[in-house]
Coordinates of C-alpha atoms and ligand atoms in Angstrom, one line a residue:
M1 CA 74.3 112.8 147.2
K2 CA 77.3 112.6 144.4
L3 CA 76.5 112.7 141.1
L4 CA 78.6 110.2 138.8
E5 CA 81.5 109.8 141.1
K6 CA 80.4 106.5 142.2
G7 CA 76.8 107.1 141.0
S8 CA 74.0 108.1 143.7
P9 CA 72.6 105.9 146.5
M10 CA 69.2 105.3 147.5
Y11 CA 67.7 106.5 150.8
I12 CA 66.4 103.5 152.9
G13 CA 65.3 104.6 156.0
G14 CA 67.6 107.4 156.7
E15 CA 70.5 105.7 155.2
W16 CA 72.2 106.3 151.6
V17 CA 72.4 102.8 150.3
Y18 CA 74.3 101.1 147.1
S19 CA 73.6 98.0 145.6
Q20 CA 75.3 95.7 143.2
A21 CA 72.8 96.2 140.2
I22 CA 72.5 99.7 138.9
I23 CA 70.2 101.9 136.6
E24 CA 71.6 104.4 134.2
V25 CA 70.1 107.8 134.0
R26 CA 70.2 109.1 130.7
D27 CA 69.7 112.5 129.5
P28 CA 66.8 112.3 127.1
Q29 CA 68.2 115.2 124.9
D30 CA 71.5 113.4 123.6
N31 CA 71.6 110.0 125.7
S32 CA 74.5 111.1 127.9
L33 CA 75.0 109.5 131.1
V34 CA 73.6 111.7 134.0
D35 CA 73.9 109.5 136.8
T36 CA 73.6 105.8 138.0
V37 CA 71.3 104.7 140.7
P38 CA 70.9 101.4 142.5
D39 CA 68.3 98.8 140.7
A40 CA 66.5 97.9 144.2
T41 CA 65.5 94.3 144.4
V42 CA 62.5 92.7 146.1
E43 CA 64.8 91.8 148.9
D44 CA 66.2 95.8 149.0
L45 CA 62.4 96.6 149.2
L46 CA 61.3 94.3 152.0
R47 CA 64.1 95.4 153.9
A48 CA 62.8 99.3 153.4
I49 CA 59.5 98.1 154.3
D50 CA 60.7 96.7 157.7
K51 CA 62.5 99.9 158.4
A52 CA 59.6 102.0 157.2
V53 CA 57.5 100.2 159.3
E54 CA 59.5 101.2 162.7
G55 CA 59.5 104.9 160.9
V56 CA 55.4 104.7 161.2
D57 CA 55.7 105.1 165.2
V58 CA 58.4 107.7 164.9
A59 CA 56.6 109.9 162.4
A60 CA 53.3 109.8 164.4
T61 CA 55.2 110.9 167.6
M62 CA 56.5 114.0 166.0
T63 CA 54.8 116.9 167.2
I64 CA 53.2 119.2 164.8
K65 CA 55.6 122.0 165.7
E66 CA 58.4 119.3 164.7
R67 CA 56.5 118.5 161.6
M68 CA 56.0 122.0 160.7
S69 CA 59.7 122.7 161.4
V70 CA 61.3 119.9 159.1
L71 CA 59.0 121.1 156.1
Q72 CA 60.0 124.7 156.3
L73 CA 63.5 123.8 156.6
A74 CA 63.7 121.4 153.6
A75 CA 61.8 123.9 151.4
S76 CA 64.4 126.7 152.4
Y77 CA 67.0 123.9 151.7
I78 CA 65.6 123.7 148.0
E79 CA 65.1 127.0 147.7
N80 CA 68.6 128.0 148.3
R81 CA 69.7 125.5 145.8
T82 CA 67.3 126.2 143.0
E83 CA 69.6 126.2 140.4
D84 CA 71.1 122.8 141.3
Y85 CA 67.6 121.2 141.5
A86 CA 66.5 122.5 138.2
V87 CA 69.7 121.4 136.3
I88 CA 69.0 117.9 137.8
I89 CA 65.2 117.8 136.7
A90 CA 66.2 119.5 133.3
R91 CA 69.0 116.7 132.7
E92 CA 67.2 113.8 133.8
A93 CA 63.6 114.5 132.6
S94 CA 62.5 116.4 129.4
K95 CA 61.8 119.9 130.9
T96 CA 63.7 123.1 129.7
I97 CA 65.8 124.8 132.3
R98 CA 63.0 127.2 132.3
E99 CA 60.2 124.9 133.0
A100 CA 62.6 123.2 135.4
R101 CA 63.2 126.6 137.5
K102 CA 59.1 126.7 137.8
E103 CA 58.9 123.3 138.9
V104 CA 61.5 123.9 141.9
A105 CA 59.8 126.9 143.0
R106 CA 56.6 125.0 143.0
A107 CA 57.9 122.4 145.0
V108 CA 59.3 124.6 147.6
E109 CA 55.5 126.3 147.6
T110 CA 54.2 122.7 147.9
L111 CA 56.3 121.9 151.2
R112 CA 55.4 125.3 152.7
L113 CA 52.0 124.6 152.1
S114 CA 52.6 121.3 153.8
A115 CA 53.8 123.1 156.8
E116 CA 51.1 125.5 157.2
E117 CA 48.4 122.7 156.7
A118 CA 49.9 120.5 159.3
R119 CA 48.7 123.2 161.5
R120 CA 45.4 122.6 160.7
V121 CA 45.0 118.7 161.5
Q122 CA 42.1 118.9 163.5
G123 CA 38.7 117.5 164.3
E124 CA 35.7 118.8 165.9
T125 CA 33.2 118.0 168.4
I126 CA 30.0 115.8 168.0
N127 CA 27.0 116.6 169.1
F128 CA 25.9 112.9 170.5
D129 CA 22.6 114.1 171.9
Q130 CA 21.2 114.6 168.6
A131 CA 20.1 111.0 168.7
T132 CA 18.1 109.0 171.5
G133 CA 20.8 107.0 173.5
G134 CA 23.4 110.0 173.3
E135 CA 21.9 112.3 175.8
D136 CA 24.6 111.7 178.3
R137 CA 27.4 111.5 175.9
V138 CA 29.9 114.1 174.7
G139 CA 32.9 113.8 172.5
Y140 CA 34.7 114.6 169.3
Y141 CA 37.1 113.4 166.9
Y142 CA 40.7 113.9 165.9
R143 CA 42.6 112.9 162.8
F144 CA 45.4 110.3 163.0
P145 CA 48.0 109.4 160.6
I146 CA 47.0 106.4 158.4
G147 CA 50.6 104.8 159.1
L148 CA 52.8 103.6 156.0
I149 CA 52.2 105.5 152.6
A150 CA 53.4 103.9 149.1
A151 CA 54.2 106.9 146.7
I152 CA 54.8 106.1 143.0
T153 CA 55.4 109.0 141.1
P154 CA 55.8 109.7 137.2
F155 CA 58.8 110.9 135.3
N156 CA 57.1 114.5 133.9
D157 CA 57.5 116.5 137.2
P158 CA 59.9 114.2 139.2
L159 CA 60.5 116.8 142.1
N160 CA 57.0 118.5 142.7
L161 CA 54.8 115.5 142.4
V162 CA 57.0 113.7 144.7
A163 CA 56.8 116.8 146.7
H164 CA 52.8 116.5 146.9
K165 CA 53.3 113.4 148.5
V166 CA 56.0 113.5 150.8
G167 CA 54.7 117.0 152.2
P168 CA 51.1 116.0 153.0
A169 CA 52.5 112.4 154.3
I170 CA 54.8 113.9 156.9
A171 CA 52.6 117.0 157.6
G172 CA 49.8 114.3 158.6
G173 CA 52.5 112.3 160.9
N174 CA 52.9 109.3 158.5
A175 CA 56.1 107.2 157.0
I176 CA 56.5 107.2 153.5
I177 CA 58.3 105.1 150.6
V178 CA 58.6 106.8 147.4
K179 CA 59.5 104.8 144.5
P180 CA 60.2 107.5 141.7
A181 CA 59.8 106.8 138.0
T182 CA 62.9 104.6 136.9
M183 CA 64.0 107.1 134.4
T184 CA 63.9 110.2 136.7
P185 CA 65.0 109.0 140.3
L186 CA 67.3 112.0 140.9
S187 CA 64.9 114.9 141.8
A188 CA 63.5 112.4 144.2
L189 CA 66.9 111.6 145.8
K190 CA 67.7 115.2 146.1
L191 CA 64.5 115.7 147.8
A192 CA 65.4 113.0 150.5
E193 CA 68.6 115.1 150.9
A194 CA 66.8 118.0 151.7
F195 CA 64.8 116.2 154.3
E196 CA 67.9 114.7 155.8
A197 CA 69.5 117.9 156.1
A198 CA 66.3 119.5 157.7
G199 CA 66.5 117.0 160.6
L200 CA 63.7 114.5 159.5
P201 CA 64.1 111.5 162.0
S202 CA 65.4 108.5 160.1
K203 CA 63.0 105.8 158.8
V204 CA 60.3 108.4 158.1
L205 CA 61.3 108.6 154.6
T206 CA 62.4 106.4 152.3
V207 CA 63.1 106.5 148.3
I208 CA 63.8 103.4 146.8
T209 CA 65.0 103.6 143.2
G210 CA 63.7 100.5 141.0
R211 CA 61.7 99.4 138.4
G212 CA 57.9 99.4 138.8
S213 CA 57.8 95.8 136.7
V214 CA 60.4 94.3 139.7
I215 CA 59.4 96.0 143.1
G216 CA 56.1 97.6 142.2
D217 CA 53.7 94.7 142.9
T218 CA 55.2 93.7 146.3
L219 CA 55.1 97.2 147.4
V220 CA 51.5 97.8 146.3
R221 CA 50.1 94.2 147.7
H222 CA 52.4 94.8 151.1
P223 CA 49.8 94.8 154.2
A224 CA 52.2 97.0 156.0
V225 CA 51.3 99.6 153.3
R226 CA 48.2 101.3 154.4
M227 CA 47.7 103.6 151.4
V228 CA 49.3 103.7 147.8
S229 CA 49.3 106.9 146.5
F230 CA 49.9 106.8 142.9
T231 CA 50.5 109.4 139.9
G232 CA 51.0 108.0 136.6
G233 CA 49.4 106.4 133.6
L234 CA 45.8 104.8 133.7
D235 CA 47.1 101.4 132.7
A236 CA 49.7 101.3 135.7
G237 CA 46.8 102.9 137.9
A238 CA 44.3 100.1 136.9
H239 CA 47.0 97.5 137.3
I240 CA 47.7 98.6 140.9
A241 CA 44.2 99.1 142.1
K242 CA 43.5 95.4 140.9
I243 CA 46.1 94.2 143.0
A244 CA 46.5 96.6 146.1
G245 CA 44.1 94.7 148.6
L246 CA 42.3 96.3 151.5
K247 CA 44.0 99.6 151.5
K248 CA 43.4 103.5 150.4
L249 CA 44.1 104.5 147.1
G250 CA 45.0 107.6 145.7
M251 CA 45.3 107.8 141.7
E252 CA 46.1 110.7 139.9
L253 CA 46.2 109.5 136.3
G254 CA 46.3 111.3 132.9
S255 CA 44.0 112.9 130.5
N256 CA 43.4 114.2 126.9
S257 CA 42.0 117.8 128.1
P258 CA 39.6 119.5 126.3
V259 CA 39.3 123.5 125.6
I260 CA 36.4 125.3 124.4
I261 CA 36.5 128.4 122.4
M262 CA 33.3 130.4 122.2
D263 CA 32.9 133.3 119.8
D264 CA 32.9 135.9 122.2
A265 CA 36.4 134.8 123.6
N266 CA 39.1 137.0 123.6
L267 CA 41.1 135.1 120.8
E268 CA 44.4 136.5 121.5
E269 CA 44.5 135.3 125.2
A270 CA 42.9 132.1 123.9
V271 CA 45.6 131.4 121.4
R272 CA 48.4 132.3 124.0
A273 CA 47.1 130.1 126.7
T274 CA 46.1 127.1 124.4
V275 CA 49.5 127.2 122.8
S276 CA 51.3 127.2 126.2
G277 CA 48.9 124.5 127.6
A278 CA 49.5 122.3 124.5
F279 CA 53.0 122.5 124.3
W280 CA 54.3 123.0 128.1
A281 CA 57.1 120.2 128.8
A282 CA 56.9 118.9 125.1
G283 CA 52.7 118.1 125.9
Q284 CA 53.9 115.8 128.7
N285 CA 51.7 117.3 131.1
C286 CA 48.7 115.6 132.6
L287 CA 46.7 118.9 132.3
G288 CA 48.2 119.6 128.6
V289 CA 45.3 120.6 126.0
Q290 CA 45.0 117.9 123.9
R291 CA 41.6 118.8 122.3
V292 CA 40.3 122.1 121.2
F293 CA 36.4 122.8 120.4
V294 CA 36.0 126.0 118.7
Q295 CA 32.7 127.7 117.4
K296 CA 32.5 127.8 113.8
S297 CA 32.3 131.3 113.5
V298 CA 35.8 132.1 114.8
Y299 CA 37.4 128.7 114.0
D300 CA 39.2 130.1 110.7
A301 CA 40.8 133.4 112.9
F302 CA 41.7 130.8 115.9
L303 CA 43.4 128.4 113.6
G304 CA 45.6 130.7 111.7
R305 CA 46.5 132.2 114.6
M306 CA 47.5 129.2 116.5
V307 CA 49.5 128.2 113.5
E308 CA 51.3 131.3 113.7
K309 CA 52.2 131.1 117.5
T310 CA 53.2 127.5 117.3
K311 CA 55.6 128.2 114.4
Q312 CA 57.3 130.5 117.1
V313 CA 57.8 127.9 119.7
L314 CA 61.6 127.1 119.8
I315 CA 62.7 123.4 120.1
G316 CA 66.2 122.8 121.2
D317 CA 68.7 122.5 123.8
K318 CA 67.1 122.1 127.3
L319 CA 69.7 123.9 129.2
S320 CA 69.5 127.1 126.7
E321 CA 67.7 130.0 128.2
E322 CA 65.8 130.5 124.8
T323 CA 64.7 127.0 124.3
G324 CA 60.6 126.5 124.5
I325 CA 60.4 122.9 124.5
G326 CA 62.7 120.1 125.0
P327 CA 62.7 116.3 123.9
L328 CA 60.3 113.7 124.5
I329 CA 61.3 111.5 127.6
T330 CA 62.5 108.7 125.1
E331 CA 62.8 107.9 121.6
K332 CA 60.1 105.4 122.0
E333 CA 57.8 107.7 123.3
A334 CA 58.7 110.2 120.3
K335 CA 57.9 107.1 117.8
R336 CA 54.7 106.2 119.5
I337 CA 53.6 109.6 119.0
E338 CA 54.8 109.6 115.2
E339 CA 52.7 106.5 114.9
W340 CA 49.5 108.0 116.3
V341 CA 49.7 111.3 114.0
T342 CA 50.5 108.8 111.0
E343 CA 47.4 106.6 112.0
A344 CA 45.1 110.0 112.0
V345 CA 46.5 111.3 108.9
E346 CA 45.9 107.9 107.2
Q347 CA 42.2 108.3 108.7
G348 CA 41.8 111.8 106.9
A349 CA 43.5 114.3 109.6
H350 CA 45.3 117.3 108.0
I351 CA 48.7 118.3 109.9
E352 CA 48.2 122.3 109.9
V353 CA 52.1 122.7 111.5
G354 CA 54.7 120.2 112.6
G355 CA 53.7 116.5 112.2
R356 CA 57.3 115.4 112.2
R357 CA 60.0 113.4 114.7
E358 CA 63.7 114.2 115.0
G359 CA 65.2 111.6 117.0
N360 CA 63.6 112.4 120.5
Y361 CA 62.2 115.5 119.6
Y362 CA 58.5 116.0 118.2
L363 CA 57.7 119.2 116.4
P364 CA 54.9 121.0 117.9
T365 CA 51.9 119.9 115.8
I366 CA 48.5 120.8 115.1
L367 CA 46.0 118.8 113.5
T368 CA 42.5 119.1 112.0
N369 CA 39.7 117.2 110.4
V370 CA 40.5 114.6 112.9
P371 CA 38.4 111.5 113.0
P372 CA 36.7 110.6 116.7
D373 CA 38.1 107.1 116.6
V374 CA 41.6 107.8 116.0
R375 CA 44.3 107.5 119.1
V376 CA 45.2 111.3 119.1
A377 CA 41.3 112.0 119.6
K378 CA 40.6 109.6 122.2
E379 CA 43.5 108.4 124.1
E380 CA 46.2 110.6 126.0
V381 CA 48.9 111.8 123.7
F382 CA 51.0 112.8 126.4
G383 CA 53.1 114.7 123.7
P384 CA 53.1 118.0 121.7
V385 CA 50.0 117.0 119.3
V386 CA 46.8 119.1 119.7
S387 CA 43.6 118.5 117.5
I388 CA 41.1 121.3 116.9
F389 CA 37.7 120.7 116.0
P390 CA 35.1 123.0 114.7
V391 CA 31.8 122.9 116.7
E392 CA 28.1 124.7 116.0
D393 CA 27.6 125.6 119.5
L394 CA 28.4 124.9 123.2
Q395 CA 26.2 121.5 123.7
E396 CA 28.0 120.2 120.9
A397 CA 31.4 121.0 122.2
I398 CA 30.3 119.7 125.8
Q399 CA 29.2 116.4 124.4
L400 CA 32.4 115.9 122.4
A401 CA 34.5 117.2 125.1
N402 CA 32.9 114.3 127.6
S403 CA 32.9 111.6 125.1
V404 CA 36.1 110.2 126.2
N405 CA 37.2 108.1 129.0
Y406 CA 39.0 111.1 130.9
G407 CA 38.0 113.9 132.9
L408 CA 40.9 115.9 134.8
Q409 CA 40.6 119.5 133.9
A410 CA 39.1 121.6 131.2
G411 CA 39.1 125.3 129.9
I412 CA 36.6 127.5 128.1
F413 CA 36.9 131.0 126.6
T414 CA 33.9 133.0 127.1
K415 CA 32.6 136.3 128.4
D416 CA 29.2 135.0 128.6
L417 CA 28.3 133.8 132.2
D418 CA 25.5 131.4 131.3
S419 CA 27.8 129.3 128.9
A420 CA 30.6 129.6 131.6
F421 CA 28.0 128.3 134.1
K422 CA 26.8 125.6 131.7
A423 CA 30.1 124.2 131.0
I424 CA 31.2 124.3 134.9
H425 CA 28.0 122.2 135.6
Q426 CA 27.9 119.9 132.5
L427 CA 31.8 119.0 132.0
H428 CA 32.7 115.7 133.4
V429 CA 36.2 116.7 134.9
G430 CA 37.7 117.6 138.2
G431 CA 38.2 121.3 137.4
V432 CA 37.1 123.9 135.2
N433 CA 39.2 127.1 134.3
V434 CA 37.0 129.8 132.8
N435 CA 39.4 132.0 130.4
D436 CA 42.2 129.9 130.6
S437 CA 43.1 126.6 129.2
S438 CA 43.1 123.3 130.9
D439 CA 46.8 123.8 131.9
Y440 CA 46.4 125.9 135.1
R441 CA 47.0 124.5 138.6
L442 CA 47.4 126.0 142.1
D443 CA 49.2 123.7 144.2
A444 CA 46.8 124.6 147.1
M445 CA 43.6 123.7 145.5
P446 CA 42.0 120.2 145.2
F447 CA 43.2 118.4 142.3
G448 CA 42.2 115.1 140.5
G449 CA 40.0 113.8 138.1
V450 CA 36.9 111.6 137.5
K451 CA 36.6 108.5 135.0
G452 CA 39.8 107.3 133.5
S453 CA 41.7 110.4 135.3
G454 CA 41.6 108.9 138.7
L455 CA 40.1 108.8 142.2
G456 CA 40.6 111.1 145.4
R457 CA 42.2 114.4 145.3
E458 CA 45.5 115.8 145.7
G459 CA 46.5 119.4 146.6
V460 CA 48.2 119.6 150.1
K461 CA 44.9 120.1 152.3
F462 CA 43.1 117.6 150.5
A463 CA 46.1 115.2 150.0
L464 CA 46.0 115.4 154.2
Q465 CA 42.7 114.3 154.7
E466 CA 43.2 111.3 152.5
M467 CA 46.6 110.6 154.6
T468 CA 44.9 110.9 157.9
E469 CA 41.9 109.1 159.5
P470 CA 39.3 110.6 162.1
K471 CA 39.1 108.8 165.4
V472 CA 36.0 109.5 167.7
V473 CA 36.1 109.7 171.2
C474 CA 33.0 109.2 173.0
F475 CA 32.4 109.9 176.9
K476 CA 29.4 108.4 178.5
L477 CA 28.7 110.6 181.7
E478 CA 27.5 109.4 185.0
K479 CA 23.6 110.6 185.3
Ligands
LIG501 P1 53.7 105.2 134.2 O1 52.2 104.8 134.6 O2 54.5 104.5 133.4 O3 54.5 105.3 135.5 C1 54.1 105.8 136.7 C2 55.0 105.1 137.9 O4 54.5 103.8 138.1 C3 56.4 105.0 137.7 O5 57.2 105.4 139.1 C4 56.5 103.4 137.3 O6 57.7 102.8 137.6 C5 55.5 103.1 137.9 N1 55.0 101.7 137.5 C6 54.6 101.2 136.2 N2 54.3 100.2 136.6 C7 54.0 99.7 137.6 C8 53.6 98.5 138.4 N3 53.2 97.7 137.8 N4 53.5 98.6 139.7 C9 54.0 99.7 140.6 N5 54.4 100.6 140.0 C10 54.4 101.0 138.4 O7 53.7 106.7 133.8 P2 55.0 107.7 133.3 O8 55.1 107.5 132.0 O9 55.8 108.1 134.3 O10 53.7 109.2 133.5 C11 53.0 109.6 132.4 C12 51.8 109.2 133.0 O11 51.3 110.2 134.2 C13 50.6 110.2 132.2 O12 49.5 109.3 132.0 C14 50.1 111.3 132.9 O13 49.0 111.8 132.4 C15 50.4 111.1 134.2 N6 50.4 111.9 135.1 C16 49.3 112.1 135.9 C17 49.3 113.4 136.8 C18 48.1 113.7 137.9 O14 48.3 114.3 138.6 N7 46.8 113.2 137.4 C19 50.5 114.0 137.0 C20 51.5 113.8 136.2 C21 51.5 112.7 135.2

């Protein structure tokens, strides 16, 4: 892949392809041009789908050993070029260079996990004789690829969230078309480069660059696509679910994650984790801490330390090693956040720290006294804004945490086992971190949400289950 000489081509069924129209990829920090990519048309997409349909058979006939080898080689290719990959993430997206390096390391791990899990694509025997009529039958099931998968991915983790779809798809013997976020297509193209270098047969993987509004509906509706694996916002996810037709859906959507601080918590650790969880990637993180419920007796102490620690977060140049947080992905997003904070303040919220926009940047912000009906309290902010609420007890905290239309992950800080288990059982979310914020994820764990946060689970082993289907074999024996 060449940067800027001629712009980057897209990767269609094993070939690097240019097109007439282009999309400019701009650095959100200073609007400088990073590169250009093709602005694919519906015709480009239909050609890509034809090739990917041929890729379905190619992928399915790769042996497990071949799948593992390709995945391992692609992982090593990226690992050996960590800095190149990190710079691309940091330039096209809004992560700092330190955050970007962590994402590269995680993407390497995701592909290695995919190689490992490929080994375990297997079924089990079935005891047909457990029911009348099955006495003379033996059999088993094993897992087959589902075929062609369409992966649609967001801007905020432009490499690892693509790896979370491509890795399991290849491990399961599927062909896959990736449509990365319009603003951050370069990391996905660099991932394709790694798979090409690793010897992935052509037509198994396509990365088509283009706008969701132009090619999205055709990709999602196409009958050759057997699964749409989507990560992104609730609105786009709901639209896709509505038009997809009869196919599998994986929906990894947003949230406004809660963290509960009980009066027996280790406050220092709770503050450290909450600040990190609220402001990582400038809050553009599906697991980001957005709502904190603090037991009244420790509220003042917690808030004071939060404000102090937040003031130490350094905003600035993404490529500087010192920078803590970078810009929002666009000025439009920064302005949206400004508008949401203004709305909250007009309804009575207090700004404890931050609360100001500077171009594409929004200062790390803590709000208190936030009314329950404003957008920062009930929608997904997806920016560096956290609201802190005093609560009487755990019951009130759980009730407020559950009072929204999202449920991805939650955190609770407590030393009390009963409180921890009560939260684990009663919080309506896909995961509960005890003594950590909502913002902890291992790439091997089942990951996904309830309510408006999604459908199905990723995390390599679990995505692999979604991307394969059991086929039953039953032998009727001669008496
Ligand atoms: P987005 O929903 O705007 O876009 C996501 C992707 O969908 C992009 O590739 C976009 O081009 C495409 N798209 C948009 N409209 C489409 C359509 N009509 N048809 C087909 N494709 C379409 O999201 P974003 O702003 O890129 O990312 C932020 C969102 O992603 C946040 O809500 C965040 O919480 C969520 N997210 C969720 C997870 C998770 O694992 N649960 C992880 C990261 C981000």
